[in-house]
PDB file of C-alpha atoms and ligand atoms in Angstrom:
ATOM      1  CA  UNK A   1      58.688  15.662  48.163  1.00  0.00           C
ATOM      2  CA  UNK A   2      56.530  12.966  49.852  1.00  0.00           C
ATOM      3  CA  UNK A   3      53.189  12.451  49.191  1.00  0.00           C
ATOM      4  CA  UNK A   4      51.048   9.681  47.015  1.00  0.00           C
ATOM      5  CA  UNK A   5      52.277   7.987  44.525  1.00  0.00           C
ATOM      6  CA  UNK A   6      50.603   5.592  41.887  1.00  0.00           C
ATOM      7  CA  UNK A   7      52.872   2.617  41.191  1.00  0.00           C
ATOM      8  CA  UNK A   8      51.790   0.808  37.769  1.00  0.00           C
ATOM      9  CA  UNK A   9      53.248  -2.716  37.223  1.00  0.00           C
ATOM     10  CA  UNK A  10      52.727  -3.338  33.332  1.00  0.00           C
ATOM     11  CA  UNK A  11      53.640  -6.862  33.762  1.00  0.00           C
ATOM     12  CA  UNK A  12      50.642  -8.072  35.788  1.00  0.00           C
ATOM     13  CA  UNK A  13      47.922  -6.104  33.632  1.00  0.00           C
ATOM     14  CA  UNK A  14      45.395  -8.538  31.872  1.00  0.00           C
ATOM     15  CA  UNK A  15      43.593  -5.718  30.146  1.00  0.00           C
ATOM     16  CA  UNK A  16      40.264  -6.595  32.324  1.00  0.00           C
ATOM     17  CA  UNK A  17      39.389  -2.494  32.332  1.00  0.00           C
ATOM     18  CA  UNK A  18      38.319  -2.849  35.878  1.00  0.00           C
ATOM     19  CA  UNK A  19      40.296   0.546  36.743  1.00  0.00           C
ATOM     20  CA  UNK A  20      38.902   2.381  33.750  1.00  0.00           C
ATOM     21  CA  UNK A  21      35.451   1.383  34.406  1.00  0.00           C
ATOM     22  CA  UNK A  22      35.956   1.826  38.530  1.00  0.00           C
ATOM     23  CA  UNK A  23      36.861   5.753  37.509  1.00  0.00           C
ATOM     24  CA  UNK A  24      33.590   5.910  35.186  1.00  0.00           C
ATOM     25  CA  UNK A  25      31.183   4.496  38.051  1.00  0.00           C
ATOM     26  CA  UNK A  26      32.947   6.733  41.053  1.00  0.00           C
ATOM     27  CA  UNK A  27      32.995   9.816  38.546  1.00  0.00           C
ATOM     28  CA  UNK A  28      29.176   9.157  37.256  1.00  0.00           C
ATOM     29  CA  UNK A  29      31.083   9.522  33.851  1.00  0.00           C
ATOM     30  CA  UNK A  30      28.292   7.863  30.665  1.00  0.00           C
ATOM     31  CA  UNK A  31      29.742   5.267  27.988  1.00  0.00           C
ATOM     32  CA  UNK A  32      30.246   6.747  25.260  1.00  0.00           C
ATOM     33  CA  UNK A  33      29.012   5.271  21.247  1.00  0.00           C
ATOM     34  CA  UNK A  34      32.172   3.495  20.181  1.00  0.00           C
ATOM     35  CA  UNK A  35      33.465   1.561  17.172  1.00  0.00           C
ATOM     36  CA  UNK A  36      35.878  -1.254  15.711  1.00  0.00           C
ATOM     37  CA  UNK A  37      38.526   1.041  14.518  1.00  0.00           C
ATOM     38  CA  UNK A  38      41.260  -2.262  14.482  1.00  0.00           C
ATOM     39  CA  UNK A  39      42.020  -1.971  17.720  1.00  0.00           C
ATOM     40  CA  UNK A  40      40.505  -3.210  21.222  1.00  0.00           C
ATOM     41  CA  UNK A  41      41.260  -0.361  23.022  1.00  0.00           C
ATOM     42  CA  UNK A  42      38.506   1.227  23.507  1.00  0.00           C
ATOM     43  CA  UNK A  43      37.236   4.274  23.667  1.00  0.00           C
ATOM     44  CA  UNK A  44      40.186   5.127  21.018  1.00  0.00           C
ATOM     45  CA  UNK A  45      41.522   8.045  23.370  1.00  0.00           C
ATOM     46  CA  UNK A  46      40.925   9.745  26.674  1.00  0.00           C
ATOM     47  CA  UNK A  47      38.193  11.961  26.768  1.00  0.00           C
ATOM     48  CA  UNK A  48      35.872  14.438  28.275  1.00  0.00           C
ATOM     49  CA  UNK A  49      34.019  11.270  29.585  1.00  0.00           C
ATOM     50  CA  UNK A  50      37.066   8.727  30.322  1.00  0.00           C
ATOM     51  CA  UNK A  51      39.551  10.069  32.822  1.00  0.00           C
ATOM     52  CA  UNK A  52      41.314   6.645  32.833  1.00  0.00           C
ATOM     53  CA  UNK A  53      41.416   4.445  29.705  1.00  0.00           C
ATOM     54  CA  UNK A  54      43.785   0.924  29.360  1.00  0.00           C
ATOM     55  CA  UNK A  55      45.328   1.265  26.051  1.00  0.00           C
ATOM     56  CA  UNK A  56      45.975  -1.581  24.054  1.00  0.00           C
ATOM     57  CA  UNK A  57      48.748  -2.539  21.383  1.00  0.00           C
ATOM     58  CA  UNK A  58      50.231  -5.523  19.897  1.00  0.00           C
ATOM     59  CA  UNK A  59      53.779  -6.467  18.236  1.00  0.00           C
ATOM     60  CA  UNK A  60      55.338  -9.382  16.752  1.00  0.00           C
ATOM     61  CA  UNK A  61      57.483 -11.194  18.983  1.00  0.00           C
ATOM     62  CA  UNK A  62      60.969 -13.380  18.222  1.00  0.00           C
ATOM     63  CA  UNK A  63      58.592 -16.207  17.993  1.00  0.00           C
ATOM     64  CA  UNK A  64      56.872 -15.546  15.237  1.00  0.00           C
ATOM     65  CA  UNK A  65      53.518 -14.619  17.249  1.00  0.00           C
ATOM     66  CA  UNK A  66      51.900 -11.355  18.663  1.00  0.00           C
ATOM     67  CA  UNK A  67      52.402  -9.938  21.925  1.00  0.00           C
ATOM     68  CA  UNK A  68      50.163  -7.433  23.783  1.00  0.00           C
ATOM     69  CA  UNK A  69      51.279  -4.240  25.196  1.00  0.00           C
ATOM     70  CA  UNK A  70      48.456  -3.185  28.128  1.00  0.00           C
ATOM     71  CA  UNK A  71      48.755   0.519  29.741  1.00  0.00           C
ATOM     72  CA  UNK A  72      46.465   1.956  31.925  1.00  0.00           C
ATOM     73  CA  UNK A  73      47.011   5.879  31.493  1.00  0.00           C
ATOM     74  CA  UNK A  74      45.725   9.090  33.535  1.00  0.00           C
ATOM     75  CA  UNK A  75      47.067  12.162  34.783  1.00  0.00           C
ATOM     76  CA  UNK A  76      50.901  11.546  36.253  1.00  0.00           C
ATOM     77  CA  UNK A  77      50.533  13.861  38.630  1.00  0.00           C
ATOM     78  CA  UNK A  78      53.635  15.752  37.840  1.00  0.00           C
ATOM     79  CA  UNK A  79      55.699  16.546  40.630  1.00  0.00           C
ATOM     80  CA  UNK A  80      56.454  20.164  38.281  1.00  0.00           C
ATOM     81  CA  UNK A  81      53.529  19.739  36.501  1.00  0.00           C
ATOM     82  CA  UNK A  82      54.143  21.466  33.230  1.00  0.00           C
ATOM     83  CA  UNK A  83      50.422  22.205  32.488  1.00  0.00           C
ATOM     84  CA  UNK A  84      50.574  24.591  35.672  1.00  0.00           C
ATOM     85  CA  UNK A  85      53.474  26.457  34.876  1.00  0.00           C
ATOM     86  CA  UNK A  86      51.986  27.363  31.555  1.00  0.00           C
ATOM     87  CA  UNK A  87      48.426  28.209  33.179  1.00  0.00           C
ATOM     88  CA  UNK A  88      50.218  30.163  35.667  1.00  0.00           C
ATOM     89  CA  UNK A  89      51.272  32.707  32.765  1.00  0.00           C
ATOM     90  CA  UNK A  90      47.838  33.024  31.589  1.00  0.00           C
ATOM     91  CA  UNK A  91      45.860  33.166  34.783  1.00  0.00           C
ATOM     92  CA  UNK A  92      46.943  32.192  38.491  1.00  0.00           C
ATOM     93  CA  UNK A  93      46.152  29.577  40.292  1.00  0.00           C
ATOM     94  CA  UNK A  94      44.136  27.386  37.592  1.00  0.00           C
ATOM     95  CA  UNK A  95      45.566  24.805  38.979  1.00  0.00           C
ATOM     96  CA  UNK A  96      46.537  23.694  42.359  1.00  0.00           C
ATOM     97  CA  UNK A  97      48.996  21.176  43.972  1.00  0.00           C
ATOM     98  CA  UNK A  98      47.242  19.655  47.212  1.00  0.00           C
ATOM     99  CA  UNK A  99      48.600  18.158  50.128  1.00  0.00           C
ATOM    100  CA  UNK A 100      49.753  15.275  49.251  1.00  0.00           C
ATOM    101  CA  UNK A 101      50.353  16.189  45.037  1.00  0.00           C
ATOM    102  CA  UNK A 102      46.936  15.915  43.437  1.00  0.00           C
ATOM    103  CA  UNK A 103      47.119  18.194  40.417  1.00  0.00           C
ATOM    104  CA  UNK A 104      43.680  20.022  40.717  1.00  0.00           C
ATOM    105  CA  UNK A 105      41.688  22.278  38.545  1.00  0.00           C
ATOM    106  CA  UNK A 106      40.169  25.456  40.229  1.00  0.00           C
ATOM    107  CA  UNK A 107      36.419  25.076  41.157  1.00  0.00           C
ATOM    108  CA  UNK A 108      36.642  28.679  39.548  1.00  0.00           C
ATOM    109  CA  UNK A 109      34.958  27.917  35.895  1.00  0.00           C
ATOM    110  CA  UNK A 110      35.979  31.385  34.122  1.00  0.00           C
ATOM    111  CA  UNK A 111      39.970  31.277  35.504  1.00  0.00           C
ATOM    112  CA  UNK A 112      39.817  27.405  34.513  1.00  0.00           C
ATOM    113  CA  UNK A 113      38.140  28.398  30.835  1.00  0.00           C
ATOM    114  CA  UNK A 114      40.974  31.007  30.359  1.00  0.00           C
ATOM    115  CA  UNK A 115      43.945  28.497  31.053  1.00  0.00           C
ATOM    116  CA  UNK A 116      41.942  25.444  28.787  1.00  0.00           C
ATOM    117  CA  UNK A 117      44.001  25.769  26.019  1.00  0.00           C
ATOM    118  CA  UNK A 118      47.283  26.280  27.733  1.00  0.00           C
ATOM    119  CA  UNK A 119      47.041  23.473  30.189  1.00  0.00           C
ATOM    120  CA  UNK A 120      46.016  20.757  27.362  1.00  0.00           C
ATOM    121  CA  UNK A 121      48.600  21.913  25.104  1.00  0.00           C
ATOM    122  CA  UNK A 122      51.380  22.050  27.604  1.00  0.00           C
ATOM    123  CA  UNK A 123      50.653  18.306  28.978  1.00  0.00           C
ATOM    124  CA  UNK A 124      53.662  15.865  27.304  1.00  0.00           C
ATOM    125  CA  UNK A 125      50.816  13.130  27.046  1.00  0.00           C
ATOM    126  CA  UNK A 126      47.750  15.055  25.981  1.00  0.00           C
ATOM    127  CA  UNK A 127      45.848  14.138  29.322  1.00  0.00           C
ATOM    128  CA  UNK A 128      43.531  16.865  29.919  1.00  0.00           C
ATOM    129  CA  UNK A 129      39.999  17.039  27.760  1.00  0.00           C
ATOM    130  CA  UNK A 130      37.323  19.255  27.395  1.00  0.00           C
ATOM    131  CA  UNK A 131      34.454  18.114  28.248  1.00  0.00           C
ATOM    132  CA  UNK A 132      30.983  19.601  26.565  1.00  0.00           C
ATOM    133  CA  UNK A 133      28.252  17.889  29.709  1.00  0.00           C
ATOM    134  CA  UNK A 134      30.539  20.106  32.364  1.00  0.00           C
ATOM    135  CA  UNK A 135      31.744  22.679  30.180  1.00  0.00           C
ATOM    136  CA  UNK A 136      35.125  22.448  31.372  1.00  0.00           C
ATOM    137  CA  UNK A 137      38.535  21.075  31.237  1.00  0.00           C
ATOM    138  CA  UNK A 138      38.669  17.403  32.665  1.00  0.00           C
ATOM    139  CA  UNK A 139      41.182  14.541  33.958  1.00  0.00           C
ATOM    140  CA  UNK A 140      41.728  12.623  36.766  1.00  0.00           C
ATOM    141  CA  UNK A 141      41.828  14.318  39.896  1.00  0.00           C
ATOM    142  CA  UNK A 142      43.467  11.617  42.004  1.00  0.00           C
ATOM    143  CA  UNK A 143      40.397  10.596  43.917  1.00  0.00           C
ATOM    144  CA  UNK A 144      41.097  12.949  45.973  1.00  0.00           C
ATOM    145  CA  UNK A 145      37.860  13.556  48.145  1.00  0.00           C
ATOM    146  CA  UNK A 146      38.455   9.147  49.107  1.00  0.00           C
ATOM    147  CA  UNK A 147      42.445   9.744  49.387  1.00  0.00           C
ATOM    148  CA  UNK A 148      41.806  12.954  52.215  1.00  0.00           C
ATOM    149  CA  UNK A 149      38.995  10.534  53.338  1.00  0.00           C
ATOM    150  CA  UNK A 150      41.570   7.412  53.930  1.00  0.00           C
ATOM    151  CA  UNK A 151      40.668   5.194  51.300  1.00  0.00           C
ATOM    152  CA  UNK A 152      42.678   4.324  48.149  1.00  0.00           C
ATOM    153  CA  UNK A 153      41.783   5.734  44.545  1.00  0.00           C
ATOM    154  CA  UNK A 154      38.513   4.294  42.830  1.00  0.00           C
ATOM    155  CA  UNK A 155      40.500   2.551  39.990  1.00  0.00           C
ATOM    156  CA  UNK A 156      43.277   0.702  42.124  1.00  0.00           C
ATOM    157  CA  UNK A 157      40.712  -0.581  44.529  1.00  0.00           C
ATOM    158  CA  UNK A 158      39.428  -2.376  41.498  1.00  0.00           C
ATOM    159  CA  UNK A 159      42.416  -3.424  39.819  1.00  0.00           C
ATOM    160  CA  UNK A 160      42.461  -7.698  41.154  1.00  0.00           C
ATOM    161  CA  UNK A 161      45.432  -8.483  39.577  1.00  0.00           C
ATOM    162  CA  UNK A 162      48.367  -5.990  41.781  1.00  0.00           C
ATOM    163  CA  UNK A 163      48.912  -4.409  38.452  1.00  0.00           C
ATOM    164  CA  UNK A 164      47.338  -0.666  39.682  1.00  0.00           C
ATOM    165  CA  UNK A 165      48.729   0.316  42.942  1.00  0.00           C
ATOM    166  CA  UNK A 166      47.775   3.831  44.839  1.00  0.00           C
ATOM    167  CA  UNK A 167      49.954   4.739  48.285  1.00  0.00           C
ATOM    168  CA  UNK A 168      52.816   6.771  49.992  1.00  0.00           C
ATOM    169  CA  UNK A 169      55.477   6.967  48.181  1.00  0.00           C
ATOM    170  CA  UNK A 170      57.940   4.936  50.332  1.00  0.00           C
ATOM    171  CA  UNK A 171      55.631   2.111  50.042  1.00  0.00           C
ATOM    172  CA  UNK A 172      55.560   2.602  46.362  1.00  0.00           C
ATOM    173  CA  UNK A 173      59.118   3.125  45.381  1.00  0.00           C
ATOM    174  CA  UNK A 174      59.280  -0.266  47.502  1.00  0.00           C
ATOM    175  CA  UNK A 175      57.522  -1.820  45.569  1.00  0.00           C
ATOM    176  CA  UNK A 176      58.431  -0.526  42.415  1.00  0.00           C
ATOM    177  CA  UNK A 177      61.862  -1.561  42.944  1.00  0.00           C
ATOM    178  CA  UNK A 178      60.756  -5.453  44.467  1.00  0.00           C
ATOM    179  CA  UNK A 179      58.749  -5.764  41.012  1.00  0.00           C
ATOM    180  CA  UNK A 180      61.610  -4.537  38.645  1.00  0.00           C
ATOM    181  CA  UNK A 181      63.956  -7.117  40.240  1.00  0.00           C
ATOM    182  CA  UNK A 182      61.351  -9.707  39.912  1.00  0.00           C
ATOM    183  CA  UNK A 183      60.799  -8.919  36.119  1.00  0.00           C
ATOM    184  CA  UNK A 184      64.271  -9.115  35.398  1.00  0.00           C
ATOM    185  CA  UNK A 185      64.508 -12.249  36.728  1.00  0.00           C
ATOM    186  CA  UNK A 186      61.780 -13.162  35.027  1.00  0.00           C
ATOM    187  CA  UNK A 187      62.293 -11.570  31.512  1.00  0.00           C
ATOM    188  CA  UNK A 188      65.549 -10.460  31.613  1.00  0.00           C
ATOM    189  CA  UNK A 189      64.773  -6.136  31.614  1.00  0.00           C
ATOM    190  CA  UNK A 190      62.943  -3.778  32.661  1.00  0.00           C
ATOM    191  CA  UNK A 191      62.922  -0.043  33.772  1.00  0.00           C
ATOM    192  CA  UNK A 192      60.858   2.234  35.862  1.00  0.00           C
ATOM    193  CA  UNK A 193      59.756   5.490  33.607  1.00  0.00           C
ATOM    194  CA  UNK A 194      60.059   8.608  34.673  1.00  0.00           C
ATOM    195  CA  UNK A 195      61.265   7.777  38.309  1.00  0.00           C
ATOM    196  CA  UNK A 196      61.831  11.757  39.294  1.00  0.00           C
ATOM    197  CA  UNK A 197      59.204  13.555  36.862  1.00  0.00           C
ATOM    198  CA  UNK A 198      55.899  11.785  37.860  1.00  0.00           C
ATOM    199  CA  UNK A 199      53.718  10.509  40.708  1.00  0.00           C
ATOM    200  CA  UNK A 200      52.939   7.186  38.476  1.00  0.00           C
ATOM    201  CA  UNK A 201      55.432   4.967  38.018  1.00  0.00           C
ATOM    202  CA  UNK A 202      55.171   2.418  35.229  1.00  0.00           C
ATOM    203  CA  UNK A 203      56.956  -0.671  35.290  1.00  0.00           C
ATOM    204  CA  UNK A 204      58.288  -1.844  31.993  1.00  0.00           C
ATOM    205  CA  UNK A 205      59.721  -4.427  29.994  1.00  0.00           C
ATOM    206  CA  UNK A 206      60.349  -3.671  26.309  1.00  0.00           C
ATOM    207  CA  UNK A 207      60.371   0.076  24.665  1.00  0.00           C
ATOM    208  CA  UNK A 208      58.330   2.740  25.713  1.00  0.00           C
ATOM    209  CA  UNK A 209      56.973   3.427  22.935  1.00  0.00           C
ATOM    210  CA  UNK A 210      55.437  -0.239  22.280  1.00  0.00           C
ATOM    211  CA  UNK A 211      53.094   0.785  25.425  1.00  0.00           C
ATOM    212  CA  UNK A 212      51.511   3.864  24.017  1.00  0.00           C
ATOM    213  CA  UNK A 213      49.934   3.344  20.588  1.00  0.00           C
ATOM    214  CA  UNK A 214      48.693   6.806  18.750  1.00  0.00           C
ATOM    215  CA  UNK A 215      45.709   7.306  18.744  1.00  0.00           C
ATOM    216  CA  UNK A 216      43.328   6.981  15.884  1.00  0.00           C
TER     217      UNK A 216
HETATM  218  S1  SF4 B   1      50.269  14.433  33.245  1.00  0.00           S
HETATM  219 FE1  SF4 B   1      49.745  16.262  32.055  1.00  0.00          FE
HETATM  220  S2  SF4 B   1      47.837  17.003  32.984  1.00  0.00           S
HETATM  221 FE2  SF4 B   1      48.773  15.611  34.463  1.00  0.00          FE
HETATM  222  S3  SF4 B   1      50.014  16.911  35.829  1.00  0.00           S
HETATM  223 FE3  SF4 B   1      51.373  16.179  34.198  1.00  0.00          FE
HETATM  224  S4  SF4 B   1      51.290  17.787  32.637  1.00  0.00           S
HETATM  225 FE4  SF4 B   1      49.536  18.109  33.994  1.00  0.00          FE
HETATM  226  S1  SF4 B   2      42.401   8.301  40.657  1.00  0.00           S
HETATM  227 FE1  SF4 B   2      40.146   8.511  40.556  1.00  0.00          FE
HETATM  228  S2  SF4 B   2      39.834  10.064  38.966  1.00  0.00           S
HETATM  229 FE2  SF4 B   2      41.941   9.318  38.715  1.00  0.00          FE
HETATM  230  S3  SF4 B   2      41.827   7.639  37.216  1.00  0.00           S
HETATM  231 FE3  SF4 B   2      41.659   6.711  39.265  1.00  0.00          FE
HETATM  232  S4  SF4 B   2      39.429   6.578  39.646  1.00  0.00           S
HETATM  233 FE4  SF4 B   2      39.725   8.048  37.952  1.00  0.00          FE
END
């Protein structure tokens, strides 16, 4: 299945936000009020007003000092999205597949509003929110109005550091595998997550689960 693909490279990820705040400005999403819960990743969670949000986490290192984790999570795009095989049992077509793999919500409000509950329960990261100001079920959408249009996705336009990266899958999976080989040069591991599941591939170097702090 060909298509776009996001290709995330965790490595080169300074934790600027540019991508979370690109997706706020080319969604007219508002800030939301936030607070110092002990962490700086902020807000603490996706949400009906953040489609994109860099989480942040820290662990002690060998050396006796801290090292950040930096992930930059949105919708993966599944390539058998799980959140539209459950919808599908409650009402058809609540979610659609496009062209090249965005996984869309219906402009049909009451079909979406029946399948809410299903499709954010059946997501295995919790991606999709309600939000009150639409009075709907949100996430990212891919950008895809600029992707059909010919130009990349708002938040890897932004990203200045080659950490966010938004094109055909070829290309991606190219580069995917040119970065892995350079980490493990360079730090001695690293995998690609869920190569043949998802249409954003993260580029690791320590466990998954260092990446992806619970939310608070
Ligand atoms: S990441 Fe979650 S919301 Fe996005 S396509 Fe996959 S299951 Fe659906
Ligand atoms: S692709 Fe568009 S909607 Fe999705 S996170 Fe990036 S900017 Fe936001």
């Amino acid at each position: 299945m060909a298509g776009k693909f996001f290709f995330v490279d965790t490595t080169r990820c300074t934790a600027c936000r540019g991508c979370q705040i690109a997706c706020k400005q080319w969604n007219k999403l508002p800030a939301g009020k936030t607070m110092q819960y002990g962490s700086y990743q902020n807000p603490a969670d996706l949400d009906g007003n953040t489609y994109r949000l860099v989480r942040f986490d820290e662990h002690p290192s060998k050396k006796n000092s801290m090292v950040w984790y930096f992930f930059t999570e949105a919708c993966r795009h599944c390539l058998a999205p799980p959140c539209k095989k459950k919808a599908d049992q409650v009402v058809k077509d609540a979610i659609i597949v496009n062209d090249f793999g965005a996984v869309l919500y219906t402009k049909d409000t009451k079909k979406l509003k029946k399948a809410a509950k299903a499709i954010k329960q059946a997501c295995p990261w919790s991606i999709p929110n309600w939000s009150n100001k639409k009075k709907q079920i949100v996430k990212c959408h891919m950008c895809h109005e600029r992707v059909a249009a010919g130009l990349k996705t708002a938040c890897s336009k932004a990203c200045p550091t080659g950490a966010l990266n938004f094109g055909e899958e070829a290309e991606m999976k190219k580069l995917a595998n040119e970065r892995l080989a350079a980490a493990k040069k360079k730090f001695g591991k690293g995998e690609i997550l869920d190569l043949e599941d998802v249409r954003v591939l993260y580029l690791v170097i320590d466990e998954q689960s260092k990446y992806r702090p619970v939310a608070l």
